[in-house]
């Protein structure tokens, strides 16, 4: 098991269910917690003390607060609290501007195009294969 706590932030319930199931079946994830709102996810992160996730999979295009707006606020969380947390953008957007913006964000480890699949989980999400 490589990740004990994974947060899925996506306004699509079906995507969350499928991604949670795939991650658990992969054997690299123990627990997932899903949020359909980036704002609710951020509020949760600001209130927890010692349950900070090891991995966050973040959609870009969501109502109320986008994935990029979430990242701006995520950066305000003290380094000591978010240390060791890996953030990947998981989006259906093929917009080069979105991809570039994600790659330039220091909190983003990578950009994954939906749908998530077992090969992506193995090749991208395993910590030993990605140095950021």
PDB file of C-alpha atoms in Angstrom:
ATOM      1  CA  UNK A   1       0.000   0.000   0.000  1.00  0.00           C
ATOM      2  CA  UNK A   2       1.554   3.309  -1.046  1.00  0.00           C
ATOM      3  CA  UNK A   3      -1.161   5.827  -0.146  1.00  0.00           C
ATOM      4  CA  UNK A   4      -3.129   5.559   3.074  1.00  0.00           C
ATOM      5  CA  UNK A   5      -5.407   8.551   2.439  1.00  0.00           C
ATOM      6  CA  UNK A   6      -6.515   9.752  -0.996  1.00  0.00           C
ATOM      7  CA  UNK A   7      -8.795  12.703  -1.697  1.00  0.00           C
ATOM      8  CA  UNK A   8     -10.822  12.794  -4.916  1.00  0.00           C
ATOM      9  CA  UNK A   9     -12.153  16.228  -5.868  1.00  0.00           C
ATOM     10  CA  UNK A  10     -14.522  16.030  -8.823  1.00  0.00           C
ATOM     11  CA  UNK A  11     -18.033  17.377  -9.347  1.00  0.00           C
ATOM     12  CA  UNK A  12     -19.012  14.170 -11.176  1.00  0.00           C
ATOM     13  CA  UNK A  13     -20.231  11.486  -8.738  1.00  0.00           C
ATOM     14  CA  UNK A  14     -19.816   8.694 -11.277  1.00  0.00           C
ATOM     15  CA  UNK A  15     -16.193   9.642 -11.991  1.00  0.00           C
ATOM     16  CA  UNK A  16     -15.523   9.677  -8.251  1.00  0.00           C
ATOM     17  CA  UNK A  17     -17.042   6.227  -7.780  1.00  0.00           C
ATOM     18  CA  UNK A  18     -15.156   4.703 -10.721  1.00  0.00           C
ATOM     19  CA  UNK A  19     -11.849   6.318  -9.727  1.00  0.00           C
ATOM     20  CA  UNK A  20     -12.213   5.280  -6.093  1.00  0.00           C
ATOM     21  CA  UNK A  21     -12.942   1.695  -7.139  1.00  0.00           C
ATOM     22  CA  UNK A  22      -9.977   1.579  -9.546  1.00  0.00           C
ATOM     23  CA  UNK A  23      -7.602   3.019  -6.954  1.00  0.00           C
ATOM     24  CA  UNK A  24      -8.672   0.549  -4.272  1.00  0.00           C
ATOM     25  CA  UNK A  25      -8.445  -2.408  -6.687  1.00  0.00           C
ATOM     26  CA  UNK A  26      -4.940  -1.298  -7.697  1.00  0.00           C
ATOM     27  CA  UNK A  27      -3.637  -2.072  -4.219  1.00  0.00           C
ATOM     28  CA  UNK A  28      -1.828   1.262  -3.852  1.00  0.00           C
ATOM     29  CA  UNK A  29      -4.656   2.993  -1.969  1.00  0.00           C
ATOM     30  CA  UNK A  30      -6.174   2.192   1.413  1.00  0.00           C
ATOM     31  CA  UNK A  31      -8.900   4.833   1.780  1.00  0.00           C
ATOM     32  CA  UNK A  32     -10.484   7.433  -0.454  1.00  0.00           C
ATOM     33  CA  UNK A  33     -12.554  10.457   0.492  1.00  0.00           C
ATOM     34  CA  UNK A  34     -14.533  12.192  -2.214  1.00  0.00           C
ATOM     35  CA  UNK A  35     -15.753  15.753  -2.588  1.00  0.00           C
ATOM     36  CA  UNK A  36     -18.007  17.110  -5.348  1.00  0.00           C
ATOM     37  CA  UNK A  37     -16.953  20.657  -4.455  1.00  0.00           C
ATOM     38  CA  UNK A  38     -13.413  22.031  -4.336  1.00  0.00           C
ATOM     39  CA  UNK A  39     -14.554  24.527  -1.708  1.00  0.00           C
ATOM     40  CA  UNK A  40     -15.846  21.732   0.566  1.00  0.00           C
ATOM     41  CA  UNK A  41     -12.587  19.837   0.082  1.00  0.00           C
ATOM     42  CA  UNK A  42     -10.565  22.918   0.984  1.00  0.00           C
ATOM     43  CA  UNK A  43     -12.714  23.574   4.062  1.00  0.00           C
ATOM     44  CA  UNK A  44     -12.107  19.970   5.121  1.00  0.00           C
ATOM     45  CA  UNK A  45      -8.335  20.313   4.675  1.00  0.00           C
ATOM     46  CA  UNK A  46      -8.312  23.494   6.741  1.00  0.00           C
ATOM     47  CA  UNK A  47     -10.087  21.815   9.668  1.00  0.00           C
ATOM     48  CA  UNK A  48      -8.261  18.485   9.939  1.00  0.00           C
ATOM     49  CA  UNK A  49      -5.200  18.145  12.118  1.00  0.00           C
ATOM     50  CA  UNK A  50      -3.492  14.833  11.368  1.00  0.00           C
ATOM     51  CA  UNK A  51      -5.527  13.206   8.614  1.00  0.00           C
ATOM     52  CA  UNK A  52      -4.017  15.111   5.696  1.00  0.00           C
ATOM     53  CA  UNK A  53      -4.187  13.071   2.473  1.00  0.00           C
ATOM     54  CA  UNK A  54      -1.121  11.540   0.844  1.00  0.00           C
ATOM     55  CA  UNK A  55      -2.616  12.071  -2.614  1.00  0.00           C
ATOM     56  CA  UNK A  56      -5.167  14.469  -4.100  1.00  0.00           C
ATOM     57  CA  UNK A  57      -6.707  13.897  -7.531  1.00  0.00           C
ATOM     58  CA  UNK A  58      -8.172  17.225  -8.593  1.00  0.00           C
ATOM     59  CA  UNK A  59     -10.539  18.012 -11.441  1.00  0.00           C
ATOM     60  CA  UNK A  60     -10.125  21.392 -13.138  1.00  0.00           C
ATOM     61  CA  UNK A  61     -13.539  22.474 -14.338  1.00  0.00           C
ATOM     62  CA  UNK A  62     -15.958  22.581 -11.401  1.00  0.00           C
ATOM     63  CA  UNK A  63     -18.693  25.018 -10.377  1.00  0.00           C
ATOM     64  CA  UNK A  64     -18.122  27.477  -7.519  1.00  0.00           C
ATOM     65  CA  UNK A  65     -14.345  26.895  -7.310  1.00  0.00           C
ATOM     66  CA  UNK A  66     -12.129  25.524 -10.091  1.00  0.00           C
ATOM     67  CA  UNK A  67      -9.210  23.194  -9.537  1.00  0.00           C
ATOM     68  CA  UNK A  68      -6.813  26.086 -10.118  1.00  0.00           C
ATOM     69  CA  UNK A  69      -8.614  28.265  -7.574  1.00  0.00           C
ATOM     70  CA  UNK A  70      -8.352  25.348  -5.153  1.00  0.00           C
ATOM     71  CA  UNK A  71      -4.585  25.217  -5.750  1.00  0.00           C
ATOM     72  CA  UNK A  72      -4.230  28.935  -5.011  1.00  0.00           C
ATOM     73  CA  UNK A  73      -5.900  28.407  -1.634  1.00  0.00           C
ATOM     74  CA  UNK A  74      -4.088  25.089  -1.052  1.00  0.00           C
ATOM     75  CA  UNK A  75      -0.800  27.011  -1.260  1.00  0.00           C
ATOM     76  CA  UNK A  76      -1.872  29.006   1.810  1.00  0.00           C
ATOM     77  CA  UNK A  77      -1.939  25.871   3.975  1.00  0.00           C
ATOM     78  CA  UNK A  78       1.298  25.652   5.987  1.00  0.00           C
ATOM     79  CA  UNK A  79       4.037  23.547   4.378  1.00  0.00           C
ATOM     80  CA  UNK A  80       4.301  21.476   7.543  1.00  0.00           C
ATOM     81  CA  UNK A  81       0.680  20.395   7.183  1.00  0.00           C
ATOM     82  CA  UNK A  82       0.726  19.559   3.471  1.00  0.00           C
ATOM     83  CA  UNK A  83       4.225  18.059   3.353  1.00  0.00           C
ATOM     84  CA  UNK A  84       4.157  14.695   1.625  1.00  0.00           C
ATOM     85  CA  UNK A  85       0.860  15.359  -0.148  1.00  0.00           C
ATOM     86  CA  UNK A  86       1.011  14.761  -3.905  1.00  0.00           C
ATOM     87  CA  UNK A  87      -1.497  16.581  -6.130  1.00  0.00           C
ATOM     88  CA  UNK A  88      -2.382  15.425  -9.633  1.00  0.00           C
ATOM     89  CA  UNK A  89      -4.807  17.167 -11.943  1.00  0.00           C
ATOM     90  CA  UNK A  90      -7.291  14.586 -13.244  1.00  0.00           C
ATOM     91  CA  UNK A  91      -9.333  16.194 -15.983  1.00  0.00           C
ATOM     92  CA  UNK A  92     -11.109  15.617 -19.263  1.00  0.00           C
ATOM     93  CA  UNK A  93      -9.774  18.975 -20.475  1.00  0.00           C
ATOM     94  CA  UNK A  94      -7.362  18.729 -23.392  1.00  0.00           C
ATOM     95  CA  UNK A  95      -6.869  22.489 -23.318  1.00  0.00           C
ATOM     96  CA  UNK A  96      -3.163  23.228 -23.707  1.00  0.00           C
ATOM     97  CA  UNK A  97      -3.538  26.308 -21.497  1.00  0.00           C
ATOM     98  CA  UNK A  98      -4.874  24.115 -18.663  1.00  0.00           C
ATOM     99  CA  UNK A  99      -2.051  21.625 -19.127  1.00  0.00           C
ATOM    100  CA  UNK A 100       0.575  24.384 -19.153  1.00  0.00           C
ATOM    101  CA  UNK A 101      -0.915  26.078 -16.100  1.00  0.00           C
ATOM    102  CA  UNK A 102      -0.912  22.756 -14.237  1.00  0.00           C
ATOM    103  CA  UNK A 103       2.695  22.010 -15.200  1.00  0.00           C
ATOM    104  CA  UNK A 104       3.808  25.422 -13.932  1.00  0.00           C
ATOM    105  CA  UNK A 105       2.113  25.040 -10.555  1.00  0.00           C
ATOM    106  CA  UNK A 106       4.656  23.950  -7.919  1.00  0.00           C
ATOM    107  CA  UNK A 107       2.030  21.907  -6.061  1.00  0.00           C
ATOM    108  CA  UNK A 108       1.051  19.773  -9.057  1.00  0.00           C
ATOM    109  CA  UNK A 109       2.979  16.548  -9.639  1.00  0.00           C
ATOM    110  CA  UNK A 110       1.331  15.754 -12.948  1.00  0.00           C
ATOM    111  CA  UNK A 111      -1.615  16.011 -15.311  1.00  0.00           C
ATOM    112  CA  UNK A 112      -3.749  12.943 -15.969  1.00  0.00           C
ATOM    113  CA  UNK A 113      -6.373  12.848 -18.699  1.00  0.00           C
ATOM    114  CA  UNK A 114      -9.642  11.170 -17.803  1.00  0.00           C
ATOM    115  CA  UNK A 115     -10.557   8.417 -17.663  1.00  0.00           C
ATOM    116  CA  UNK A 116      -8.249   7.034 -15.010  1.00  0.00           C
ATOM    117  CA  UNK A 117      -7.186   3.481 -15.840  1.00  0.00           C
ATOM    118  CA  UNK A 118      -5.068   0.740 -14.220  1.00  0.00           C
ATOM    119  CA  UNK A 119      -2.038   1.471 -16.431  1.00  0.00           C
ATOM    120  CA  UNK A 120      -2.068   5.153 -15.457  1.00  0.00           C
ATOM    121  CA  UNK A 121      -2.358   4.221 -11.802  1.00  0.00           C
ATOM    122  CA  UNK A 122       0.641   1.917 -12.074  1.00  0.00           C
ATOM    123  CA  UNK A 123       2.831   4.164 -14.247  1.00  0.00           C
ATOM    124  CA  UNK A 124       2.041   7.623 -12.908  1.00  0.00           C
ATOM    125  CA  UNK A 125       0.676   7.434  -9.396  1.00  0.00           C
ATOM    126  CA  UNK A 126       3.289   5.130  -7.907  1.00  0.00           C
ATOM    127  CA  UNK A 127       5.627   7.507  -6.002  1.00  0.00           C
ATOM    128  CA  UNK A 128       8.825   5.760  -7.068  1.00  0.00           C
ATOM    129  CA  UNK A 129       8.141   6.602 -10.721  1.00  0.00           C
ATOM    130  CA  UNK A 130       7.644  10.357 -10.401  1.00  0.00           C
ATOM    131  CA  UNK A 131      10.191  12.602  -8.736  1.00  0.00           C
ATOM    132  CA  UNK A 132       8.177  15.741  -7.974  1.00  0.00           C
TER     133      UNK A 132
END
